[in-house]
Amino acid sequence: MLKGLWKLTWLEIKIFLREPLGVIGSIVIPAVLFLALGRIVTSRPVRFSNRLTDFVMVGLPVFVSVMIAISTALSLVTIMAIYREGGILKRLRATPLRPHTILAAHVMVKLFMTLVTLAIVMAVGARYYPVTVDARFVSFAGALLFSTLSILGMGFLIASLAPSGRFAQPLGSLILYPMIGLSGLFVPVEEMPDAMQRIASALPLTYAVSLLRGAWLGDAWSLHMGDIGVLTVVFIACSALSARLFRWQ
Amino acid sequence: MSVIQVSGISKRYGRTVALDDVSFEVEQGEIFGLIGPNGAGKTTAMECLEGIRVPDRGAISVLGVDPWRGLRALQHRIGVQLQEAQLQKRIKVGEAVRFWASLYPRHMDGDQLLEQLGLGDRTHVWFMSLSGGQKQRLFIALALINDPEVVFLDELTTGLDPQARRAIWELVRGIRQRGKTVVLTTHMMEEAEKLCDRVAIVERGRVIDVDTPARLVARHCPNRTVLVTTDDPSAEARFRVLPQVDEVSRAESVITVRGRDEVVTAVIQCVSQHRIHVTGFHTEMPTLEDVFLTLTGHRIRN
């Protein structure tokens, strides 16, 4: 029922934008983070070592993007918990809306908000990172949407497994944030000890970071088929598991 | 003509038996109540009728359709209000009604419906800012938006103050007046007595009896109580010998007379015949609450 999907998506976008905390968490914080970090690293007249320069010019935009994706997924986890405990999901389900339409609408809202946040972050960060809206930027935005979709899949799985709403957000943070440390953002995966490399290669975020970094550097997507494959598998596996485990009330 | 037939449905959750061989029928155009304490199985039964849950055994027909198998078709013909369901905190009343309307090919005019339910001036208000009574009116609006043939209302007035409750009762009678069938659950016997044409008494997952409130009272609690206030010392003895009287007790000047059927008439005639000077006269009719107590051995609340 496509009509219901668009209408529900639009309705949920409006409702989301009326929630001050949600807007601050998912749009304002990444923008401020980006501005602050950008200012710190560009205000010092220091010659960076190559690695630091690499982090500032490549790592930071990717890091902020990953933060956007994760906070988006956490927001989804929280909303699902609130909607479930408030009986909102149950009420929506007792309409002609199909169950997957209700969930898909939330994914659409989150992807939309991801794009909006990216646009805002890029706009406010323009003085440090001159970005033009070109093919590379579109490719990067696409990579972010794709990575976010995969992480949203994990979000749904966390929302399905969390015993109650109070646990949902902390559980999500506990699962998603530590992945950043081993994702290759700060230390390239190849330079990690073997054991850590194995862990890193098991984390979906590692592939998101690789895809985002590549897109930021202007790589063609065809160079990242492995990343895309893993992220697709993660999304499909998480969605399939969530479909079985998801509780509506 | 019955629009709902429930025959022998059972439902378990693990070891808990939620419904045990439940059967009843609902007639077209009536307000039918499932009454009983919290946890008796009323909501489970209701959700089986709505196609939200599937019974382990037994058969249900709503408007000729099996609600679980034929949910898609049935959804357009029924309206539901769920117990303790909420909407998004920051959805506007008008948005909710318009969105719900857009989900049904055949639907009523949302603004007109809100007007009729007394929410005409609330269309731009967020759900979270509504009072309890207004929220319930909105849920009634959502249950009626597709102009359904059968409306299910689960614990509609729980948590409302008496005034808001009475207003909601009027609205529910209005739904019946439009020719629709209403099935509701309540744990408030007064609500069932005032609102329902027929009720099914539900206790521990079983339906104990089904009938009109008046007939249930007549069948299970034929006793009447008369409280006579008098200073006449002979009164107590005179009431005691009446054949219709079972029990007489006295507390200061108030004599309590209990008996069956014609006890009220008998006491009146006795007072008149013996010219007993009476300063107070009061009869107590048994209620559904008493029926429930008689049938289950405990009060409905706690």
Coordinates of C-alpha atoms in Angstrom, one line a residue:
Chain A
M1 CA 0.0 0.0 0.0
L2 CA 2.3 2.7 -1.3
K3 CA -0.1 5.6 -0.6
G4 CA -0.1 4.8 3.1
L5 CA 3.7 4.6 3.0
W6 CA 4.2 8.1 1.7
K7 CA 1.5 9.6 3.9
L8 CA 2.8 8.0 7.0
T9 CA 6.4 8.9 6.1
W10 CA 5.4 12.6 5.7
L11 CA 3.3 12.5 8.9
E12 CA 6.2 11.0 10.9
I13 CA 8.7 13.5 9.5
K14 CA 6.4 16.4 10.7
I15 CA 6.0 14.7 14.0
F16 CA 9.8 14.2 14.4
L17 CA 10.5 17.8 13.6
R18 CA 8.2 18.9 16.4
E19 CA 10.3 17.0 18.9
P20 CA 13.0 19.4 20.1
L21 CA 15.3 16.8 21.6
G22 CA 15.1 14.6 18.5
V23 CA 16.1 17.4 16.3
I24 CA 18.9 18.5 18.5
G25 CA 20.2 14.9 18.8
S26 CA 20.2 14.1 15.2
I27 CA 20.8 17.4 13.4
V28 CA 22.3 19.9 15.7
I29 CA 24.8 17.7 17.5
P30 CA 26.5 16.3 14.4
A31 CA 26.7 19.9 13.0
V32 CA 28.2 21.3 16.2
L33 CA 30.6 18.3 16.5
F34 CA 31.8 18.9 12.9
L35 CA 32.2 22.6 13.4
A36 CA 34.1 22.2 16.7
L37 CA 36.5 19.5 15.4
G38 CA 37.0 21.4 12.2
R39 CA 37.8 24.5 14.1
I40 CA 40.2 22.8 16.4
V41 CA 42.2 21.1 13.8
T42 CA 42.3 24.0 11.3
S43 CA 43.0 26.9 13.7
R44 CA 46.5 25.6 14.7
P45 CA 49.2 26.7 12.5
V46 CA 50.9 23.4 12.9
R47 CA 52.2 21.2 10.1
F48 CA 50.3 18.0 10.6
S49 CA 52.0 14.7 10.2
N50 CA 50.7 12.8 7.2
R51 CA 48.5 10.6 9.2
L52 CA 46.9 13.5 11.1
T53 CA 46.3 15.4 7.8
D54 CA 44.7 12.2 6.5
F55 CA 42.4 12.0 9.5
V56 CA 41.4 15.7 9.2
M57 CA 40.8 15.7 5.5
V58 CA 39.3 12.2 5.2
G59 CA 38.7 10.7 8.6
L60 CA 36.8 13.6 10.1
P61 CA 34.0 13.8 7.5
V62 CA 33.7 10.1 7.5
F63 CA 33.7 10.1 11.3
V64 CA 30.9 12.7 11.4
S65 CA 29.0 10.8 8.8
V66 CA 29.2 7.6 10.8
M67 CA 28.0 9.6 13.9
I68 CA 25.0 10.7 11.8
A69 CA 24.2 7.2 10.8
I70 CA 24.6 5.8 14.3
S71 CA 22.6 8.6 16.0
T72 CA 19.9 8.0 13.3
A73 CA 19.8 4.3 14.2
L74 CA 19.7 5.1 17.9
S75 CA 16.8 7.5 17.3
L76 CA 15.0 4.7 15.5
V77 CA 15.6 2.3 18.4
T78 CA 14.2 4.9 20.8
I79 CA 11.2 5.7 18.7
M80 CA 10.3 2.0 18.2
A81 CA 10.5 1.5 22.0
I82 CA 8.3 4.5 22.7
Y83 CA 5.8 3.6 20.0
R84 CA 5.7 0.0 21.2
E85 CA 5.2 0.9 24.9
G86 CA 2.7 3.6 24.1
G87 CA 0.6 1.2 22.1
I88 CA 1.1 3.4 19.0
L89 CA 2.4 0.5 16.9
K90 CA -0.5 -1.6 18.0
R91 CA -3.0 1.1 17.1
L92 CA -1.4 1.6 13.7
R93 CA -1.3 -2.1 13.1
A94 CA -5.1 -2.3 13.6
T95 CA -5.6 -0.3 10.5
P96 CA -5.4 -1.4 6.8
L97 CA -1.7 -0.4 6.9
R98 CA 0.6 -3.5 6.4
P99 CA 3.0 -4.1 9.2
H100 CA 6.0 -3.7 6.9
T101 CA 4.6 -0.4 5.6
I102 CA 4.7 1.0 9.2
L103 CA 8.3 0.0 9.6
A104 CA 9.3 1.1 6.1
A105 CA 7.9 4.5 6.8
H106 CA 10.3 4.9 9.7
V107 CA 13.2 3.9 7.6
M108 CA 12.2 6.5 5.0
V109 CA 12.0 9.1 7.7
K110 CA 15.4 8.2 9.0
L111 CA 17.0 8.2 5.5
F112 CA 15.4 11.6 4.8
M113 CA 16.7 13.0 8.1
T114 CA 20.2 11.6 7.3
L115 CA 20.2 13.5 4.0
V116 CA 19.0 16.7 5.7
T117 CA 21.6 16.4 8.4
L118 CA 24.3 15.7 5.9
A119 CA 23.3 18.8 3.9
I120 CA 23.3 21.0 7.0
V121 CA 26.6 19.7 8.3
M122 CA 28.2 20.2 4.9
A123 CA 26.7 23.8 4.7
V124 CA 28.0 24.8 8.2
G125 CA 31.3 23.1 7.6
A126 CA 31.9 24.7 4.2
R127 CA 34.6 27.0 5.5
Y128 CA 36.8 24.1 6.6
Y129 CA 35.8 21.6 3.9
P130 CA 34.8 23.4 0.7
V131 CA 32.4 20.9 -0.9
T132 CA 30.8 21.3 -4.2
V133 CA 27.7 19.4 -5.0
D134 CA 29.2 17.2 -7.7
A135 CA 29.3 13.6 -8.7
R136 CA 31.7 12.8 -5.8
F137 CA 29.4 14.4 -3.3
V138 CA 26.4 12.6 -4.6
S139 CA 28.4 9.4 -4.4
F140 CA 29.3 10.2 -0.8
A141 CA 25.7 10.9 0.0
G142 CA 24.6 7.7 -1.6
A143 CA 27.3 5.8 0.4
L144 CA 26.0 7.4 3.6
L145 CA 22.4 6.5 2.8
F146 CA 23.4 2.9 2.0
S147 CA 25.5 2.6 5.2
T148 CA 22.7 4.2 7.3
L149 CA 20.2 1.7 5.8
S150 CA 22.4 -1.2 7.0
I151 CA 22.9 0.3 10.4
L152 CA 19.1 0.9 10.6
G153 CA 18.8 -2.8 10.1
M154 CA 20.9 -3.4 13.1
G155 CA 18.8 -0.8 14.9
F156 CA 15.6 -2.8 14.2
L157 CA 17.3 -5.9 15.5
I158 CA 18.3 -4.1 18.7
A159 CA 14.7 -2.7 19.0
S160 CA 13.4 -6.3 18.6
L161 CA 15.8 -7.7 21.2
A162 CA 15.6 -4.9 23.8
P163 CA 13.6 -6.2 26.8
S164 CA 12.0 -2.7 27.4
G165 CA 12.1 0.9 26.2
R166 CA 14.4 1.9 29.0
F167 CA 17.1 -0.6 27.8
A168 CA 16.7 0.1 24.1
Q169 CA 18.8 3.3 23.8
P170 CA 21.6 2.2 26.2
L171 CA 21.8 -1.2 24.6
G172 CA 21.9 0.4 21.2
S173 CA 24.7 2.8 22.2
L174 CA 26.6 -0.1 23.8
I175 CA 26.5 -2.1 20.6
L176 CA 26.9 0.6 18.0
Y177 CA 29.4 3.2 19.5
P178 CA 32.2 0.8 20.4
M179 CA 32.2 -0.4 16.8
I180 CA 33.6 3.0 15.8
G181 CA 36.9 2.3 17.6
L182 CA 37.7 -0.8 15.6
S183 CA 36.1 0.4 12.3
G184 CA 39.4 1.6 10.9
L185 CA 38.5 5.3 11.4
F186 CA 41.4 6.0 13.7
V187 CA 43.8 3.2 13.0
P188 CA 43.7 1.6 9.6
V189 CA 42.5 -2.0 9.9
E190 CA 45.7 -3.3 8.2
E191 CA 47.8 -1.9 11.0
M192 CA 45.9 -3.5 13.8
P193 CA 47.1 -6.7 15.6
D194 CA 45.7 -9.9 14.1
A195 CA 43.1 -10.5 16.8
M196 CA 41.7 -6.9 16.4
Q197 CA 41.7 -7.2 12.7
R198 CA 39.6 -10.3 13.0
I199 CA 37.1 -8.5 15.2
A200 CA 37.2 -5.4 13.0
S201 CA 36.4 -7.6 10.0
A202 CA 33.4 -9.0 11.8
L203 CA 31.9 -5.5 12.5
P204 CA 29.5 -4.2 9.9
L205 CA 30.6 -0.6 10.7
T206 CA 34.1 -1.4 9.3
Y207 CA 32.6 -1.9 5.9
A208 CA 30.6 1.3 6.2
V209 CA 33.7 3.3 7.0
S210 CA 35.6 1.7 4.1
L211 CA 32.8 2.6 1.7
L212 CA 32.4 6.1 3.0
R213 CA 36.1 6.8 3.0
G214 CA 36.3 5.5 -0.6
A215 CA 33.4 7.6 -1.7
W216 CA 34.9 10.7 0.0
L217 CA 38.1 10.1 -1.9
G218 CA 36.2 9.7 -5.1
D219 CA 36.5 6.0 -5.6
A220 CA 34.1 4.4 -8.0
W221 CA 31.6 2.1 -6.2
S222 CA 32.8 -0.8 -8.2
L223 CA 36.0 -0.7 -6.1
H224 CA 33.9 -1.4 -3.0
M225 CA 31.7 -4.3 -4.0
G226 CA 32.9 -6.2 -1.0
D227 CA 31.7 -3.4 1.4
I228 CA 28.5 -3.1 -0.5
G229 CA 28.0 -6.8 -0.4
V230 CA 28.6 -7.1 3.4
L231 CA 26.3 -4.1 4.2
T232 CA 23.6 -5.6 2.0
V233 CA 23.9 -8.9 3.8
V234 CA 23.8 -7.2 7.2
F235 CA 20.7 -5.3 6.2
I236 CA 18.9 -8.3 4.8
A237 CA 19.9 -10.6 7.7
C238 CA 18.9 -8.0 10.3
S239 CA 15.6 -7.3 8.6
A240 CA 14.8 -11.0 8.3
L241 CA 15.6 -11.6 11.9
S242 CA 13.7 -8.5 13.1
A243 CA 10.7 -9.6 11.0
R244 CA 10.6 -12.8 13.1
L245 CA 11.5 -11.2 16.4
F246 CA 9.8 -7.8 16.3
R247 CA 7.2 -7.3 19.0
W248 CA 4.4 -4.9 18.3
Q249 CA 3.3 -4.6 21.9
Chain B
M1 CA -30.0 -11.3 13.3
S2 CA -26.6 -12.0 14.8
V3 CA -23.6 -10.2 13.4
I4 CA -21.0 -12.0 15.6
Q5 CA -20.9 -15.6 16.5
V6 CA -18.3 -16.9 18.8
S7 CA -18.3 -20.7 19.4
G8 CA -16.0 -22.4 21.9
I9 CA -12.9 -20.3 21.5
S10 CA -9.9 -21.0 23.8
K11 CA -6.6 -19.2 24.1
R12 CA -3.5 -20.0 26.2
Y13 CA -0.4 -18.0 26.9
G14 CA 2.1 -20.7 28.1
R15 CA 0.4 -22.1 31.2
T16 CA -2.0 -19.2 31.6
V17 CA -5.5 -19.9 30.2
A18 CA -6.8 -16.6 28.9
L19 CA -10.0 -17.9 27.3
D20 CA -11.6 -21.2 28.0
D21 CA -14.4 -22.4 25.7
V22 CA -16.0 -19.0 25.3
S23 CA -19.2 -18.7 23.3
F24 CA -21.7 -15.9 22.7
E25 CA -23.5 -14.1 19.9
V26 CA -24.0 -10.4 19.3
E27 CA -27.1 -9.1 17.6
Q28 CA -27.3 -6.5 14.9
G29 CA -27.7 -2.9 16.3
E30 CA -27.2 -3.7 20.0
I31 CA -24.6 -2.5 22.5
F32 CA -23.0 -5.7 23.8
G33 CA -20.8 -5.7 26.8
L34 CA -18.0 -8.1 27.9
I35 CA -17.9 -7.5 31.7
G36 CA -15.6 -8.8 34.3
P37 CA -12.6 -7.9 36.4
N38 CA -9.2 -6.9 34.9
G39 CA -7.4 -10.0 33.6
A40 CA -10.6 -12.0 33.1
G41 CA -9.9 -12.3 29.4
K42 CA -12.2 -9.6 28.0
T43 CA -9.5 -7.9 26.0
T44 CA -8.2 -11.2 24.7
A45 CA -11.7 -12.1 23.5
M46 CA -12.1 -8.7 22.0
E47 CA -8.8 -8.9 20.1
C48 CA -9.7 -12.3 18.8
L49 CA -12.9 -10.7 17.3
E50 CA -10.8 -7.8 15.9
G51 CA -8.5 -10.3 14.1
I52 CA -5.5 -9.1 16.1
R53 CA -5.1 -12.4 17.9
V54 CA -6.0 -15.9 16.8
P55 CA -7.7 -18.3 19.2
D56 CA -6.1 -21.7 19.7
R57 CA -9.4 -23.5 19.3
G58 CA -13.0 -22.6 18.3
A59 CA -14.6 -20.5 15.6
I60 CA -15.4 -16.8 15.2
S61 CA -17.6 -15.2 12.6
V62 CA -17.8 -11.4 12.4
L63 CA -20.1 -10.1 9.7
G64 CA -19.8 -13.6 8.2
V65 CA -16.0 -13.4 8.1
D66 CA -13.4 -15.3 10.1
P67 CA -11.5 -12.3 11.5
W68 CA -8.1 -13.9 11.5
R69 CA -8.2 -15.2 8.0
G70 CA -10.3 -12.5 6.5
L71 CA -8.8 -9.5 8.3
R72 CA -8.0 -7.5 5.2
A73 CA -11.6 -7.6 4.1
L74 CA -13.1 -7.2 7.5
Q75 CA -10.9 -4.2 8.5
H76 CA -12.9 -1.9 6.2
R77 CA -16.2 -3.0 7.9
I78 CA -15.2 -2.7 11.6
G79 CA -13.9 0.1 13.8
V80 CA -11.6 -0.5 16.8
Q81 CA -10.6 1.4 19.9
L82 CA -7.8 -0.4 21.7
Q83 CA -7.2 -0.5 25.4
E84 CA -4.4 1.9 26.6
A85 CA -3.4 2.6 23.0
Q86 CA -1.9 6.0 22.4
L87 CA -1.0 8.1 19.3
Q88 CA 2.2 9.9 18.6
K89 CA 2.5 12.6 21.2
R90 CA 2.9 15.4 18.7
I91 CA 0.4 14.3 16.1
K92 CA -2.4 16.9 15.6
V93 CA -6.0 15.8 16.0
G94 CA -6.9 16.8 12.5
E95 CA -3.8 15.1 11.0
A96 CA -4.7 11.8 12.8
V97 CA -8.3 11.8 11.5
R98 CA -7.3 12.8 7.9
F99 CA -4.5 10.1 7.9
W100 CA -6.9 7.4 9.2
A101 CA -9.5 8.5 6.6
S102 CA -6.9 8.2 3.8
L103 CA -6.4 4.5 4.7
Y104 CA -9.9 3.5 3.9
P105 CA -11.5 3.7 0.4
R106 CA -14.8 4.5 2.0
H107 CA -14.7 7.0 4.8
M108 CA -16.6 9.7 6.6
D109 CA -15.7 13.4 6.6
G110 CA -13.1 13.7 9.4
D111 CA -13.8 17.4 10.3
Q112 CA -17.5 16.7 10.5
L113 CA -16.9 13.7 12.7
L114 CA -14.7 15.7 15.0
E115 CA -17.4 18.4 15.2
Q116 CA -20.0 15.8 16.1
L117 CA -17.7 14.4 18.8
G118 CA -17.1 17.8 20.3
L119 CA -13.5 18.1 19.1
G120 CA -14.2 20.7 16.3
D121 CA -12.0 23.3 18.0
R122 CA -9.2 20.9 18.7
T123 CA -8.1 19.9 15.2
H124 CA -4.7 21.8 15.5
V125 CA -4.0 20.5 19.0
W126 CA -1.3 17.9 19.6
F127 CA -2.5 14.6 21.0
M128 CA -0.4 15.0 24.1
S129 CA -2.2 18.2 25.0
L130 CA -5.7 16.6 25.0
S131 CA -7.5 15.7 28.2
G132 CA -8.3 12.0 28.9
G133 CA -11.9 12.5 27.7
Q134 CA -10.8 14.2 24.5
K135 CA -8.3 11.5 23.7
Q136 CA -11.1 8.9 24.1
R137 CA -13.3 11.0 21.8
L138 CA -10.5 11.1 19.2
F139 CA -10.2 7.3 19.5
I140 CA -13.9 7.0 18.9
A141 CA -13.5 9.2 15.9
L142 CA -10.8 7.0 14.5
A143 CA -13.0 3.9 15.2
L144 CA -15.8 5.5 13.3
I145 CA -13.9 7.1 10.4
N146 CA -14.5 4.2 8.0
D147 CA -18.2 4.2 8.8
P148 CA -18.0 0.6 10.1
E149 CA -20.8 -1.8 10.7
V150 CA -19.4 -3.1 14.0
V151 CA -17.5 -0.9 16.5
F152 CA -15.2 -2.5 19.2
L153 CA -14.5 -0.3 22.2
D154 CA -12.1 -1.7 24.9
E155 CA -12.3 -0.1 28.3
L156 CA -13.3 3.2 26.8
T157 CA -14.0 5.1 29.9
T158 CA -11.3 3.8 32.2
G159 CA -9.5 6.6 34.0
L160 CA -12.1 9.3 33.0
D161 CA -14.0 11.4 35.6
P162 CA -17.7 10.7 36.0
Q163 CA -18.7 13.7 33.9
A164 CA -16.5 12.8 30.9
R165 CA -17.7 9.2 31.3
R166 CA -21.4 10.2 31.0
A167 CA -20.5 12.3 27.9
I168 CA -18.8 9.2 26.3
W169 CA -21.9 7.1 27.1
E170 CA -24.0 9.5 25.2
L171 CA -21.7 9.2 22.2
V172 CA -21.8 5.4 22.3
R173 CA -25.6 5.5 22.4
G174 CA -25.3 7.8 19.4
I175 CA -23.3 5.1 17.6
R176 CA -26.1 2.6 18.2
Q177 CA -28.6 5.1 16.9
R178 CA -26.8 5.1 13.6
G179 CA -27.7 1.4 13.3
K180 CA -24.2 0.2 14.2
T181 CA -23.4 -2.7 16.5
V182 CA -21.2 -1.9 19.4
V183 CA -19.1 -4.5 21.4
L184 CA -17.4 -3.0 24.4
T185 CA -15.5 -4.3 27.5
T186 CA -15.8 -2.7 30.9
H187 CA -14.9 -3.6 34.5
M188 CA -17.4 -1.0 35.7
M189 CA -20.8 -2.6 36.4
E190 CA -22.5 0.7 36.5
E191 CA -21.3 1.4 32.9
A192 CA -22.5 -2.0 31.8
E193 CA -25.9 -1.5 33.4
K194 CA -26.5 1.9 32.0
L195 CA -25.1 1.4 28.5
C196 CA -25.4 -2.2 27.5
D197 CA -28.4 -3.9 26.0
R198 CA -26.9 -7.3 26.7
V199 CA -23.8 -8.4 28.6
A200 CA -21.6 -11.5 28.9
I201 CA -20.1 -11.9 32.4
V202 CA -16.5 -13.0 32.0
E203 CA -14.5 -14.6 34.8
R204 CA -11.2 -16.4 34.6
G205 CA -11.5 -16.8 30.8
R206 CA -15.0 -18.3 30.9
V207 CA -18.3 -16.7 30.0
I208 CA -20.6 -17.4 33.0
D209 CA -23.8 -16.0 31.7
V210 CA -25.2 -13.8 28.9
D211 CA -28.3 -11.7 29.0
T212 CA -29.8 -8.2 29.5
P213 CA -28.6 -6.6 32.8
A214 CA -32.2 -6.7 34.1
R215 CA -32.8 -10.4 33.4
L216 CA -29.4 -11.3 34.9
V217 CA -30.3 -9.4 38.0
A218 CA -33.8 -11.1 38.1
R219 CA -32.3 -14.5 37.5
H220 CA -29.4 -14.5 39.9
C221 CA -30.3 -11.9 42.5
P222 CA -34.1 -11.9 43.0
N223 CA -33.7 -10.5 46.5
R224 CA -34.8 -7.0 47.4
T225 CA -33.9 -5.0 50.4
V226 CA -36.3 -2.5 52.1
L227 CA -35.0 -0.1 54.6
V228 CA -37.8 1.3 56.8
T229 CA -37.1 4.0 59.3
T230 CA -39.8 3.9 62.1
D231 CA -40.1 4.3 65.9
D232 CA -43.1 1.9 66.0
P233 CA -41.9 -0.9 68.3
S234 CA -44.3 -3.5 66.8
A235 CA -43.0 -3.0 63.2
E236 CA -40.1 -5.4 63.3
A237 CA -42.3 -8.3 64.5
R238 CA -45.0 -7.5 61.9
F239 CA -42.5 -7.6 59.0
R240 CA -41.0 -10.8 60.3
V241 CA -44.2 -12.8 59.8
L242 CA -44.7 -11.7 56.2
P243 CA -44.4 -14.8 54.0
Q244 CA -42.2 -13.0 51.4
V245 CA -39.6 -12.0 54.0
D246 CA -36.4 -13.9 54.5
E247 CA -34.6 -11.8 57.0
V248 CA -35.2 -8.8 59.2
S249 CA -32.7 -6.9 61.2
R250 CA -32.8 -3.7 63.2
A251 CA -30.2 -1.0 63.8
E252 CA -31.6 1.8 66.0
S253 CA -34.7 3.0 64.2
V254 CA -33.8 1.5 60.8
I255 CA -35.3 -1.9 60.0
T256 CA -33.7 -3.8 57.2
V257 CA -36.0 -6.3 55.5
R258 CA -34.7 -8.7 52.9
G259 CA -36.9 -11.0 50.8
R260 CA -37.8 -12.1 47.3
D261 CA -39.9 -10.8 44.5
E262 CA -42.9 -9.2 46.1
V263 CA -41.3 -8.2 49.4
V264 CA -41.5 -4.5 48.6
T265 CA -45.3 -4.6 48.0
A266 CA -45.7 -6.8 51.1
V267 CA -43.9 -4.3 53.3
I268 CA -45.9 -1.4 51.9
Q269 CA -49.2 -3.2 52.5
C270 CA -48.1 -4.2 56.0
V271 CA -47.2 -0.5 56.8
S272 CA -50.5 0.7 55.5
Q273 CA -52.6 -2.0 57.1
H274 CA -51.1 -1.5 60.6
R275 CA -50.8 2.2 60.3
I276 CA -47.1 2.1 61.1
H277 CA -45.7 5.5 61.3
V278 CA -42.7 5.6 58.9
T279 CA -40.2 8.5 58.7
G280 CA -38.1 6.9 56.0
F281 CA -38.5 4.3 53.2
H282 CA -35.9 3.1 50.9
T283 CA -35.5 0.1 48.6
E284 CA -32.3 -1.3 47.3
M285 CA -32.3 -3.2 44.0
P286 CA -29.5 -5.7 43.4
T287 CA -27.1 -4.6 40.6
L288 CA -24.8 -6.4 38.2
E289 CA -22.2 -6.0 40.9
D290 CA -24.3 -8.2 43.1
V291 CA -24.9 -10.7 40.3
F292 CA -21.2 -10.9 39.9
L293 CA -20.7 -11.5 43.6
T294 CA -23.4 -14.2 43.6
L295 CA -21.9 -15.9 40.6
T296 CA -18.2 -15.8 41.5
G297 CA -18.2 -15.4 45.2
H298 CA -16.1 -12.2 45.1
R299 CA -16.4 -8.6 44.2
I300 CA -15.4 -7.4 40.8
R301 CA -12.8 -5.0 42.0
N302 CA -9.8 -6.4 43.8

